[in-house]
Each structure stands twice: as C-alpha cells, then as structure tokens.
CSV table of C-alpha atoms and ligand atoms in Angstrom, one decimal:
chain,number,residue,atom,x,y,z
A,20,UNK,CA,0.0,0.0,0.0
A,21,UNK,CA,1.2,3.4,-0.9
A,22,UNK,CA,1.6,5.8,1.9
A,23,UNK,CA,-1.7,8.5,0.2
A,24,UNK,CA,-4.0,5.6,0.1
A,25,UNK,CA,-3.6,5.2,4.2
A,26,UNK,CA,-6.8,7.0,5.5
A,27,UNK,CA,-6.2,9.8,8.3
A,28,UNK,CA,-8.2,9.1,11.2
A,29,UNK,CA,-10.9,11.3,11.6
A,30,UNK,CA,-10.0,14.9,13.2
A,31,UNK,CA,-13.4,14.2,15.8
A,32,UNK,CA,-15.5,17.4,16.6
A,33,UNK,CA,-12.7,19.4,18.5
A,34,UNK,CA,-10.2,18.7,15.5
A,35,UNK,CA,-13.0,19.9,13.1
A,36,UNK,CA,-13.2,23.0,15.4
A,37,UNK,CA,-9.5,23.5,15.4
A,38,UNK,CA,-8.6,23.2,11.8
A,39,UNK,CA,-11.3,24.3,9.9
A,40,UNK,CA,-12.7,27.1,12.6
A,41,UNK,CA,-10.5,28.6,14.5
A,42,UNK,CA,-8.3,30.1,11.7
A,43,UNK,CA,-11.9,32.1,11.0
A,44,UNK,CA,-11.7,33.5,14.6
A,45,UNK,CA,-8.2,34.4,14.6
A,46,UNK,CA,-8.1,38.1,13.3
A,47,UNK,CA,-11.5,38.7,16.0
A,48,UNK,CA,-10.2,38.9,19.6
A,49,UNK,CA,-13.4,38.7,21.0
A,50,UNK,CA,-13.4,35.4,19.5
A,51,UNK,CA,-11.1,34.4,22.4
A,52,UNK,CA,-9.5,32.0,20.6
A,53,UNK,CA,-12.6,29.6,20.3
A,54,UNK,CA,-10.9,28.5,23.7
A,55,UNK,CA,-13.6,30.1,25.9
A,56,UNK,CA,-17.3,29.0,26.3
A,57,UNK,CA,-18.6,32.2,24.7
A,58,UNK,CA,-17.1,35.3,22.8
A,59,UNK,CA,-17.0,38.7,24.4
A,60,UNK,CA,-17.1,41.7,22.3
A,61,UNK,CA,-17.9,45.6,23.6
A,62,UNK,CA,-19.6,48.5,21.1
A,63,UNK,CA,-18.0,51.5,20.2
A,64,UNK,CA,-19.8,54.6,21.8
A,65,UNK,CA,-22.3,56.3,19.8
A,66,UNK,CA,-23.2,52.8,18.1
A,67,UNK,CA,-25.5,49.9,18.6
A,68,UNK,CA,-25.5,46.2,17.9
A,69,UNK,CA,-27.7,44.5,15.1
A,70,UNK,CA,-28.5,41.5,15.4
A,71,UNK,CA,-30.0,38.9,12.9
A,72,UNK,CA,-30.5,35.1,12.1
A,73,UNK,CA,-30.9,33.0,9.7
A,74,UNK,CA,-30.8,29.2,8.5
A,75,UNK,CA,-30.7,27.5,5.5
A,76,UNK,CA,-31.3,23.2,5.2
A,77,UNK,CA,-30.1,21.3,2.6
A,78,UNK,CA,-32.9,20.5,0.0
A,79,UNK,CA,-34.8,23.8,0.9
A,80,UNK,CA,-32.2,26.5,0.8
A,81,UNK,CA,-29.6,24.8,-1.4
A,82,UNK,CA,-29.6,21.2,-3.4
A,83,UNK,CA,-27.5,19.1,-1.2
A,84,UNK,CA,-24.8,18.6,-4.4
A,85,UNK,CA,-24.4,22.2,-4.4
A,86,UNK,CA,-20.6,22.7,-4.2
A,87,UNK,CA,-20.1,23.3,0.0
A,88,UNK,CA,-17.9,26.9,-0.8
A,89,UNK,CA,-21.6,28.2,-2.3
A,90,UNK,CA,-23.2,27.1,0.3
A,91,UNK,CA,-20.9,28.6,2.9
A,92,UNK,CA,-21.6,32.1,0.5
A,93,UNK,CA,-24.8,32.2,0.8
A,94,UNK,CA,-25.3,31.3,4.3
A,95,UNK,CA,-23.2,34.4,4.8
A,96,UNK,CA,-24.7,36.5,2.3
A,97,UNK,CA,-28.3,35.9,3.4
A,98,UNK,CA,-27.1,37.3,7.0
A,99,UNK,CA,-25.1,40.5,5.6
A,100,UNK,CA,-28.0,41.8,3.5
A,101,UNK,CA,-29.9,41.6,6.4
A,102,UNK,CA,-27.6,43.3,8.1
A,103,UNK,CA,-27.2,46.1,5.2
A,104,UNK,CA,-30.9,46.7,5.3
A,105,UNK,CA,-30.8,47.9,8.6
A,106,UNK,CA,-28.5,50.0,7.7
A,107,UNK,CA,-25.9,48.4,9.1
A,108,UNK,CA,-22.0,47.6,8.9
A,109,UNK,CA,-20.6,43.8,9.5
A,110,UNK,CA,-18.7,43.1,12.6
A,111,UNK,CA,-18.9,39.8,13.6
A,112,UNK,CA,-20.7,35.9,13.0
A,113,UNK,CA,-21.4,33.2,15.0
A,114,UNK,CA,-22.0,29.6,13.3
A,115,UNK,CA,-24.4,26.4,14.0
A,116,UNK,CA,-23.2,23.7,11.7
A,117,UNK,CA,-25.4,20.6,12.0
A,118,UNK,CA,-24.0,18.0,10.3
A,119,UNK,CA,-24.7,14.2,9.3
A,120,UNK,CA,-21.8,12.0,10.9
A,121,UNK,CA,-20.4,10.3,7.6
A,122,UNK,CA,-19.9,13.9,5.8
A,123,UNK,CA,-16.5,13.9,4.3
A,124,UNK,CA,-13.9,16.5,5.8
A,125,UNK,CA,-13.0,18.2,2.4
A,126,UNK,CA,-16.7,19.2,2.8
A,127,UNK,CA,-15.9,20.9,5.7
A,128,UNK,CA,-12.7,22.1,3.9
A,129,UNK,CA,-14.6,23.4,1.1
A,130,UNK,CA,-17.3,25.0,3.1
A,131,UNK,CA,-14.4,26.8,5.6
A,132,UNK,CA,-12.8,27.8,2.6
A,133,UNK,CA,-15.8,29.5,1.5
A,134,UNK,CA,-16.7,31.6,5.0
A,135,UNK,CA,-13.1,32.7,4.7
A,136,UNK,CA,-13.3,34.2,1.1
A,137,UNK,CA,-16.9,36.1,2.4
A,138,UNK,CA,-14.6,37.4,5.6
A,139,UNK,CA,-12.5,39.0,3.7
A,140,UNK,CA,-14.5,40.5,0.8
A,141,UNK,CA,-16.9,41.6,3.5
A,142,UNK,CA,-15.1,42.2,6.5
A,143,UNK,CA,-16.6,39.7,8.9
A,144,UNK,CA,-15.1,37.4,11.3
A,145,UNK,CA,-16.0,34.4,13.3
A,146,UNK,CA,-17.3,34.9,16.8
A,147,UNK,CA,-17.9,31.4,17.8
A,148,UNK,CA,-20.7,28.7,17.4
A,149,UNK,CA,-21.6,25.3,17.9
A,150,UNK,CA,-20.9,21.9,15.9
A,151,UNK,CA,-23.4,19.1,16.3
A,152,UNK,CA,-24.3,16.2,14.1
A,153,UNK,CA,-27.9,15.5,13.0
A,154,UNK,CA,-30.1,12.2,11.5
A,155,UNK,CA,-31.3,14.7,8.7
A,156,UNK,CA,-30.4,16.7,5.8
A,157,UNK,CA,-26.9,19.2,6.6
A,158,UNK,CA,-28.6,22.3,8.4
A,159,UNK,CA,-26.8,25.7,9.0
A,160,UNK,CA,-27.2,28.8,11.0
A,161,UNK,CA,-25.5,32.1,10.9
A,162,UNK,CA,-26.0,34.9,13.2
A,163,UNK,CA,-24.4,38.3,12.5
A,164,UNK,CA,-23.3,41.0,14.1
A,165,UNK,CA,-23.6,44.4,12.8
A,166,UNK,CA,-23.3,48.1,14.0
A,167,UNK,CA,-25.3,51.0,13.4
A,168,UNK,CA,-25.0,54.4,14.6
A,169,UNK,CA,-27.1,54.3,17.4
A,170,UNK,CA,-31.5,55.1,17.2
A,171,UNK,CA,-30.9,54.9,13.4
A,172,UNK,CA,-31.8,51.5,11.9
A,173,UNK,CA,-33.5,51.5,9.4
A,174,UNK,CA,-37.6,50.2,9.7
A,175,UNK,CA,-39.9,48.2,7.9
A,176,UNK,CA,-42.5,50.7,9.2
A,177,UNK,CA,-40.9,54.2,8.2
A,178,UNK,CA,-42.8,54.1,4.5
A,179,UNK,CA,-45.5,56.9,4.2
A,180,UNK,CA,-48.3,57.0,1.5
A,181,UNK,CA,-46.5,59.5,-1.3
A,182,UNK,CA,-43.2,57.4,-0.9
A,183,UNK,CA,-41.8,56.0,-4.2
A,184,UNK,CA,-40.6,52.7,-3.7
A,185,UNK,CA,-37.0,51.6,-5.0
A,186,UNK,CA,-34.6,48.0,-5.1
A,187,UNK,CA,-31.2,48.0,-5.9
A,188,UNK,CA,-29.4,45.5,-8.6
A,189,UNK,CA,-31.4,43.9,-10.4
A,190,UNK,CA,-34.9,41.3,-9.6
A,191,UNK,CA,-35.2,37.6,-10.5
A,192,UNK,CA,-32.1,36.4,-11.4
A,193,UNK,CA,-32.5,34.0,-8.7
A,194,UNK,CA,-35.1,32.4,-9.1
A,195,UNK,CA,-34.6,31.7,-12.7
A,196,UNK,CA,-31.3,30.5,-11.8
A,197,UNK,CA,-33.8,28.2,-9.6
A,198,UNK,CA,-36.3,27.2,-12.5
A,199,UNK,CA,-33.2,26.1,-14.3
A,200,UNK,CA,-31.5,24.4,-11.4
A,201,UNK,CA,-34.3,22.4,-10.9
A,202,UNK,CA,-34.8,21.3,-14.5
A,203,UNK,CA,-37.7,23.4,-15.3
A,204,UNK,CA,-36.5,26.3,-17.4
A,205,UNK,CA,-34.3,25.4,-20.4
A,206,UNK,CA,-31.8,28.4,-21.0
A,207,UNK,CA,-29.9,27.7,-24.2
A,208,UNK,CA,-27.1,30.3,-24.1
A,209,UNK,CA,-24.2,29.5,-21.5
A,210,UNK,CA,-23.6,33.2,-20.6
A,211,UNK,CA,-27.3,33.7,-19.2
A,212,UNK,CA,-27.4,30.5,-17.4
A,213,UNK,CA,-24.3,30.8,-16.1
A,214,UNK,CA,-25.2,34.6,-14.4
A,215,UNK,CA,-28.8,33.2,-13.6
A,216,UNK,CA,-27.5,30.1,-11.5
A,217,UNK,CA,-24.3,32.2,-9.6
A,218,UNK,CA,-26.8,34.8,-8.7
A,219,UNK,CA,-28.7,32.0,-7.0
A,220,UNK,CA,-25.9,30.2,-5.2
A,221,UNK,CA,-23.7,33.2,-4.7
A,222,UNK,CA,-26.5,36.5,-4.4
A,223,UNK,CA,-24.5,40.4,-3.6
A,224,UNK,CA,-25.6,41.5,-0.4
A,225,UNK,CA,-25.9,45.5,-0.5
A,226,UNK,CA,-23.3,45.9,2.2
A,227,UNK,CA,-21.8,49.4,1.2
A,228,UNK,CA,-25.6,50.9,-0.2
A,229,UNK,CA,-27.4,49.9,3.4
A,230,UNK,CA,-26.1,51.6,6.4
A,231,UNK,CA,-25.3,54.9,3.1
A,232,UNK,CA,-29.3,54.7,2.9
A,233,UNK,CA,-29.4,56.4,6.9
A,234,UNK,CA,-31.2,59.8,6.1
A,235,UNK,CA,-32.6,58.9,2.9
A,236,UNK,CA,-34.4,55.8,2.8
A,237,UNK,CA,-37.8,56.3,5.4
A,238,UNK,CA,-38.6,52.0,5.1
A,239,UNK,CA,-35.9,49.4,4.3
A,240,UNK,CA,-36.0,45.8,3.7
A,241,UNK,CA,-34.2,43.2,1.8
A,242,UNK,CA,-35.7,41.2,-0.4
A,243,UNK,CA,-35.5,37.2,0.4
A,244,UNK,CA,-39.2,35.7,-0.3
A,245,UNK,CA,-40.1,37.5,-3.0
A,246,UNK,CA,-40.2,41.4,-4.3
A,247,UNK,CA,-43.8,41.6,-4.1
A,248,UNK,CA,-44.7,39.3,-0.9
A,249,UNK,CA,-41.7,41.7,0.8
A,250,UNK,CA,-43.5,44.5,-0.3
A,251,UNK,CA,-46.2,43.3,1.1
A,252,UNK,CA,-44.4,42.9,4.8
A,253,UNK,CA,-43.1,46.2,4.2
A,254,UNK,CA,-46.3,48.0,3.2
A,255,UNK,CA,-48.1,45.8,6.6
A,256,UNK,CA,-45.5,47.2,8.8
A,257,UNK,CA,-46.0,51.1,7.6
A,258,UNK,CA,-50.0,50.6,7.3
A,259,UNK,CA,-50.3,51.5,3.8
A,260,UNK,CA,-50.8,50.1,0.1
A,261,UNK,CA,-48.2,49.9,-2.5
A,262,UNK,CA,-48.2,50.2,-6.4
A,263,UNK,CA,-45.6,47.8,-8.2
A,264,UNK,CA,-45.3,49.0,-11.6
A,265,UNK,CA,-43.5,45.4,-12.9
A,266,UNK,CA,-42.1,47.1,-16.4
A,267,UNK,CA,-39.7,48.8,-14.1
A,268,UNK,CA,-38.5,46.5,-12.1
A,269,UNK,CA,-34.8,46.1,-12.8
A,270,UNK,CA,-33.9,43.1,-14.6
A,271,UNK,CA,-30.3,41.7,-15.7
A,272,UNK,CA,-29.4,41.3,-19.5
A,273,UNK,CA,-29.8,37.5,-18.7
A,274,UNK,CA,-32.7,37.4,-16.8
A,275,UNK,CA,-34.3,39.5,-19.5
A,276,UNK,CA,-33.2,37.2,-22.0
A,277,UNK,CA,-34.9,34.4,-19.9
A,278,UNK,CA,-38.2,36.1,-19.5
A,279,UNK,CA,-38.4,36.5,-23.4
A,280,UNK,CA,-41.9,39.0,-22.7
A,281,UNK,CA,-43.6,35.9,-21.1
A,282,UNK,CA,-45.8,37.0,-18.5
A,283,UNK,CA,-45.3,34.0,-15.9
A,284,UNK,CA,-42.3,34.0,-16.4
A,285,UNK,CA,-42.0,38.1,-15.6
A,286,UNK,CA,-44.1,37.2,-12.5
A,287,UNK,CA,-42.1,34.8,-11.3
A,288,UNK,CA,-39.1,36.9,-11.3
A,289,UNK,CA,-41.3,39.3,-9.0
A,290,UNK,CA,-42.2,36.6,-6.5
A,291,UNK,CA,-39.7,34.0,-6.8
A,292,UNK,CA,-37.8,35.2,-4.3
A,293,UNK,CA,-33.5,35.0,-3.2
A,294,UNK,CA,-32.6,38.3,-4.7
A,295,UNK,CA,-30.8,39.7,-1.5
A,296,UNK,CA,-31.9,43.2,-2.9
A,297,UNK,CA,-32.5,45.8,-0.8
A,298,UNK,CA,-36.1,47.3,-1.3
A,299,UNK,CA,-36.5,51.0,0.1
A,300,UNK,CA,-39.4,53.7,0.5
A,301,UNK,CA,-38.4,57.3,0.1
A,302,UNK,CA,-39.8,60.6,-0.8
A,303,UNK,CA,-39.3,61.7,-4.3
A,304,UNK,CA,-37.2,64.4,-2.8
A,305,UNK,CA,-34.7,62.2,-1.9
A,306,UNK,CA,-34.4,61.0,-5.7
A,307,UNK,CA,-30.9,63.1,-7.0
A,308,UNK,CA,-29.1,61.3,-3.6
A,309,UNK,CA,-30.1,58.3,-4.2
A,310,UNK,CA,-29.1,58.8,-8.1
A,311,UNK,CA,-25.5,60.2,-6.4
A,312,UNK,CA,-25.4,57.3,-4.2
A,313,UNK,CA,-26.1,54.7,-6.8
A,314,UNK,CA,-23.3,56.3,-9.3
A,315,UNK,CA,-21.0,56.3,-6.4
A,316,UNK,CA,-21.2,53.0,-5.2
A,317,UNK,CA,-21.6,51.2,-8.5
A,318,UNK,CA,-24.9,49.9,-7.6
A,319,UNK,CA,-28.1,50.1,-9.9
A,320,UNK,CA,-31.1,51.6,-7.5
A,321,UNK,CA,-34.2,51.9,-9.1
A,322,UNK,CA,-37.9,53.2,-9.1
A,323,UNK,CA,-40.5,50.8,-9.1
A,324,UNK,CA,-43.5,51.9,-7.4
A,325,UNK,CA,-45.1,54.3,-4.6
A,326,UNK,CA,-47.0,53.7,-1.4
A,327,UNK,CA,-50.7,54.8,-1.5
A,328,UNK,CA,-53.4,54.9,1.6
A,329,UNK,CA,-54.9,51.5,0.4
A,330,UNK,CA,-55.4,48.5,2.5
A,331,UNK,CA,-52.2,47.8,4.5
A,332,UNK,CA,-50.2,45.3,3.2
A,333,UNK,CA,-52.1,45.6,-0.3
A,334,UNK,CA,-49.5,45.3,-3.4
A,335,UNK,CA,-51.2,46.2,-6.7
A,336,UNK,CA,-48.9,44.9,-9.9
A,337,UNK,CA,-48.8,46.7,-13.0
A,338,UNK,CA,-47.9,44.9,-16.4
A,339,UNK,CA,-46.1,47.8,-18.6
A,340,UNK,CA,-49.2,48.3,-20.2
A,341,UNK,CA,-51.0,49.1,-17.4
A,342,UNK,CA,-53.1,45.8,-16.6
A,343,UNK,CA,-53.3,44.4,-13.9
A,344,UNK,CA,-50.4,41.7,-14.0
A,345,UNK,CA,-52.0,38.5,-13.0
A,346,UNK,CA,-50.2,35.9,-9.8
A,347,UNK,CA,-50.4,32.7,-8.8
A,348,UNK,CA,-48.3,33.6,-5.4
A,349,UNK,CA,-46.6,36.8,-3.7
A,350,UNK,CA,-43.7,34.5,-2.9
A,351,UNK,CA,-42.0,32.0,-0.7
A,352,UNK,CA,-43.8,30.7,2.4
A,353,UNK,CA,-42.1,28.1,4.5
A,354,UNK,CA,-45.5,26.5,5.5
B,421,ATP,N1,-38.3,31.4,15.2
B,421,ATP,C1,-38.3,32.7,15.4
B,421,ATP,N2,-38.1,33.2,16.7
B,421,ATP,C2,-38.0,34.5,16.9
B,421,ATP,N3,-38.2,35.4,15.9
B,421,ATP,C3,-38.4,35.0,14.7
B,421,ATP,C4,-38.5,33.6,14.4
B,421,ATP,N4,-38.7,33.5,13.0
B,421,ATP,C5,-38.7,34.8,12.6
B,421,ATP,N5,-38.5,35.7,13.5
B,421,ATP,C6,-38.6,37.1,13.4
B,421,ATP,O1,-39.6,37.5,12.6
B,421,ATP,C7,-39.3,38.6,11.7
B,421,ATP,C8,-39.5,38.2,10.3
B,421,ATP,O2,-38.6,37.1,10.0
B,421,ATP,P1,-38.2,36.8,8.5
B,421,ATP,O3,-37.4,35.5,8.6
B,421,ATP,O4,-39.4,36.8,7.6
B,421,ATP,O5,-37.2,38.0,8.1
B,421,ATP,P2,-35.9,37.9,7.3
B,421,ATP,O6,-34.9,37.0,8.0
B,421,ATP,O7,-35.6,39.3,7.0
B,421,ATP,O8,-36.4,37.1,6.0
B,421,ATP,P3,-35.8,35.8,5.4
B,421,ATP,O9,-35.8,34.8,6.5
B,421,ATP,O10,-36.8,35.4,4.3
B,421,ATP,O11,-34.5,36.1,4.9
B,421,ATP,C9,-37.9,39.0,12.1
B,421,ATP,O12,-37.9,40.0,13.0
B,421,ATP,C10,-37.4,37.7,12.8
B,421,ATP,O13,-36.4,38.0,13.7
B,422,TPS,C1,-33.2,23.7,-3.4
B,422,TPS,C2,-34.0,25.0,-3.3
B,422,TPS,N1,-35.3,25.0,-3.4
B,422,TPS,C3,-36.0,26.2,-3.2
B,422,TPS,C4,-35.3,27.4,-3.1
B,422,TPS,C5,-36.1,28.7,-3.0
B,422,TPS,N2,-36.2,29.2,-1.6
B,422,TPS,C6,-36.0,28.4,-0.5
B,422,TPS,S1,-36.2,29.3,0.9
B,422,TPS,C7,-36.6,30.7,0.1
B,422,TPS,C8,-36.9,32.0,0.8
B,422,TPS,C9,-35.8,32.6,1.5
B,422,TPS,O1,-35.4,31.7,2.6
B,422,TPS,P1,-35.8,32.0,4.1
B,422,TPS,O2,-37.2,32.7,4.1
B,422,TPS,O3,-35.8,30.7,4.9
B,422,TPS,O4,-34.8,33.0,4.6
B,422,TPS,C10,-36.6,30.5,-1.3
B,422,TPS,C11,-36.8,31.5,-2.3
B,422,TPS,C12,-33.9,27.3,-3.0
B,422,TPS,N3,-33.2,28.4,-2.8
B,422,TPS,N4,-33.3,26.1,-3.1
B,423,MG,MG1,-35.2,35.1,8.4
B,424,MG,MG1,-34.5,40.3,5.6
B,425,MG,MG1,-38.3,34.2,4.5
C-alpha cells in the first residue's frame, strides 16, 4: 500500500473545530481564541449592535450537491443583506453547523474555505458557534453582528403614502437560476445560465448601499421571499398600500433574456424570491441622492412603485401596459 492511500483518522468534533474554525476567529479577539465557552465583544460609543439570524437546510435553501464553498456564501450572504438593510456595517458571525456524521472533511474544507473568502470581501469574522451532528439533511445557522449608529436603523415601518418605492441590482435572477437548477426552465445560451444560477448560489448583499441609505431611505428591507410578498411585509409594517409598476422592475441582460416578454415567467421573477436586494421607500425628494449614491457606489437603485393609503399590506402589480399583472403567489412561504 502506498503511503496516500492510508486514511487519516478522523479529526473528531474538536479537531473539526481547530482546523477548519479557529483560523476564521483568529483576526477577532473577542473570539477568544474559540478557547472560551462564549465570545466577548464591547460596542463603540455612539453605536449599537444588530442582530439577525438566519438558517438554511439542505434540500430547501440549497440542493445538497451544491458545491459546499456556495453554500458557505450564501449562508453568509443571506445574513449580511440583512444586516445592510438595517443599515448596518458587519462586525462579527457566529455559526451552527449541524452536520450528518459520515460527511467527508473536504466538505468541511470546502465549506471553511468558502466563509473565509466572504470574511475577507466583507469584513466579517468568526465569533464562535456550535458543531453538532444530526439524523437529517446538513442544516446551518449564521447569526451576524452588525453596527449602526445608534437610534438609526432603518424600519420596515418608516414608508409613508406618497413614498416611491425603489430596489437596488437587479430582480429575479434567482429564481430563474432556480427554474433552471431544478430542470424546469431550459436556457440555451451558457452566458445567461451561467449569471442566472451564480446569482442564486452566490447572491450580492448590499453591504456598502445599506447603512449609506441612513437619512434617505424612510422604510428598508431586503428582499429574500419574494419582491412583491416583501413588499407586502413592508407595506403591513407602515399601514399603507403599494403600487408595483412590474415594467420597471430592474432586470439583468440574462434574466431579461430568460423572461423573453412571457408573463409568468416576468411574475415569477417578481415573487420568486433569493434576490438579497435591498427594497426602500423614500420621498421623491430624496431622488438626485439616491441617483449620487447609486453612481458612487456602482450599484443600480431603481424606481419601481409608490405607497398609497390603500389597504395595508395591499401590493397592486402593473404589467407595462398598465393591466393588472396576473399571480399565482406573492412569494416563498415556509408553511
Ligand atoms: N423562530 C423565530 N423566533 C423569533 N423570531 C423570529 C423567528 N422567526 C422569525 N422571527 C422574526 O420574525 C421577523 C421576520 O422574519 P423573517 O425571517 O421573515 O425575516 P428575514 O430574516 O428578513 O427574511 P428571510 O428569513 O426570508 O431572509 C424577524 O424580526 C425575525 O427576527
Ligand atoms: C433547493 C432550493 N429549493 C428552493 C429554493 C427557494 N427558496 C427556498 S427558501 C426561500 C426563501 C428565503 O429563505 P428564508 O425565508 O428561509 O430565509 C426560497 C426562495 C432554494 N433556494 N433552493
Ligand atoms: Mg429570516
Ligand atoms: Mg430580511
Ligand atoms: Mg423568508
């Protein structure tokens, strides 16, 4: 037998910690190492802490094939745009892996490899977390940390009838990317697959528009379940109606491609849902700095709407002709 074909013994749960984790909590010294039994971490005067959480389980969040360095980006990523639409700037992350036992290391080497690349291009480090093995599918949590100067986060409930509403980027890209993941869609032309299907495994969380959105933005959000079903919450939180005119809603060169002018296809790009947009209410007033911010930060932000004194929580759709655009669903529901 040659020497590479002799299996390492397995590094166990504290070896998994110490090689693949730690090195993410080094450049954090609130981190303590990962020797202590929780991190300890103070906030700068003047700011506050944010504070969000989210999960993702394999075969509802991500196909369980899905290479483990994606995964590992869009845990993160679906935490920092929450983060960015309260306005706020990364700081730290703590982790909940739940893993099943036979799961190969270099899936854990992949996955490591992945958070590290995010720290970096996001400036976020690893706080701390908890590794435990499960019967089911591989299940992950992140919770981030993030500051804000303090009493101005941003609110679901800040939008007043007369606000136009606005997203930045660009809308359904994701879940095209998910039509065509699952088999359902056929896109022809490798470019616009390709950009569909990275936008859904890797989305761009809004990190440097967010916390630049204090003093202009009156509502913020980001957009996970769908633009119009987030709308929706948005609209429910400020007790008001919405207009969503759908011929403006931003869309990529790809996704436009994708769509082709077919209606259900348009509307599920509106409610499909993974965009990790930000979507923002504001009064036209605050129109030229949010057209200054947007050619400052490289970032499309675009009007798509306005809140009315309708029914709150009511989101009427517009085709660019005026009609009412017809939907099977407002977007993603868990249950
Ligand atoms: N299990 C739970 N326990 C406590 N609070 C929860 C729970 N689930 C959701 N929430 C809270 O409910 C609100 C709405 O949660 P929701 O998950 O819809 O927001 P989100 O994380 O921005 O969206 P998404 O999960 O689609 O990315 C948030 O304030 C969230 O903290
Ligand atoms: C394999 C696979 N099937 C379906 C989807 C679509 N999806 C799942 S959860 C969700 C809402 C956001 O999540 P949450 O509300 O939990 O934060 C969406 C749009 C996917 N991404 N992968
Ligand atoms: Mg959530
Ligand atoms: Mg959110
Ligand atoms: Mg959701």
């Amino acid at each position: 037998m040659i020497l590479e074909e002799i299996p390492s013994p397995p590094l166990g749960e504290f070896g998994r910690i110490a090689r693949f984790f730690k090195p993410l909590a080094a450049g954090f010294p609130g981190a303590r190492g990962l020797r202590d039994d929780a991190a300890v971490f103070g906030v700068p005067e003047g700011r506050e802490l944010v504070v969000t959480t989210d999960a993702m389980v394999a075969g509802v969040h991500f196909f369980p094939d899905d290479s483990p360095a994606d995964i590992a980006a869009k845990l993160m990523r679906s935490n920092l745009s929450d983060l960015a639409a309260m306005g706020a700037e990364p700081l730290a992350y703590t982790l909940v892996t739940a893993l099943p036992r036979g799961l190969d290391e270099s899936w854990l080497e992949g996955f490591a490899a992945g958070l590290g690349e995010d720290q970096r291009q996001f400036g976020i480090a690893l706080a701390g977390g908890d590794s435990v093995s499960t019967t089911g599918p591989i299940t992950l949590s992140v919770t981030a940390f993030g500051l804000v100067p303090s009493g101005r986060a941003l609110p679901r409930w800040g939008g007043r009838p007369g606000d136009r509403v606005f997203v930045t980027g660009t809308i359904g890209d994701a879940a095209l990317g998910l039509e065509i993941a699952y088999g359902r869609l056929d896109i022809p032309d490798g470019e616009t697959r390709a950009h569909l299907l990275r936008r859904l495994r890797r989305p761009d969380p809004r990190t440097t528009v967010g916390p630049r959105l204090i003093g202009l933005a009156s509502g913020a959000m980001d957009v996970s379940d769908g633009l119009v079903a987030d709308l929706g919450h948005l609209c429910e939180e400020s007790g008001c109606a919405a207009l969503l005119r759908a011929g403006t809603v931003p869309l990529s060169d790809s996704a436009r491609g994708a769509i082709d002018g077919d209606p259900v296809r348009l509307a599920l790009a509106i409610t499909g849902g993974d965009d990790y947009e930000l979507l923002f209410t504001a009064p036209p007033s605050a129109r030229d700095a949010l057209a200054a911010l947007a050619a400052d930060s490289g970032v499309a932000i675009t009007e798509i709407g306005e809140l009315n004194p309708g029914p709150p929580g009511e989101v009427t759709v517009l085709d660019a002709a005026g009609a009412t655009l017809p939907l099977a669903r407002r977007g993603w529901d868990h249950f």
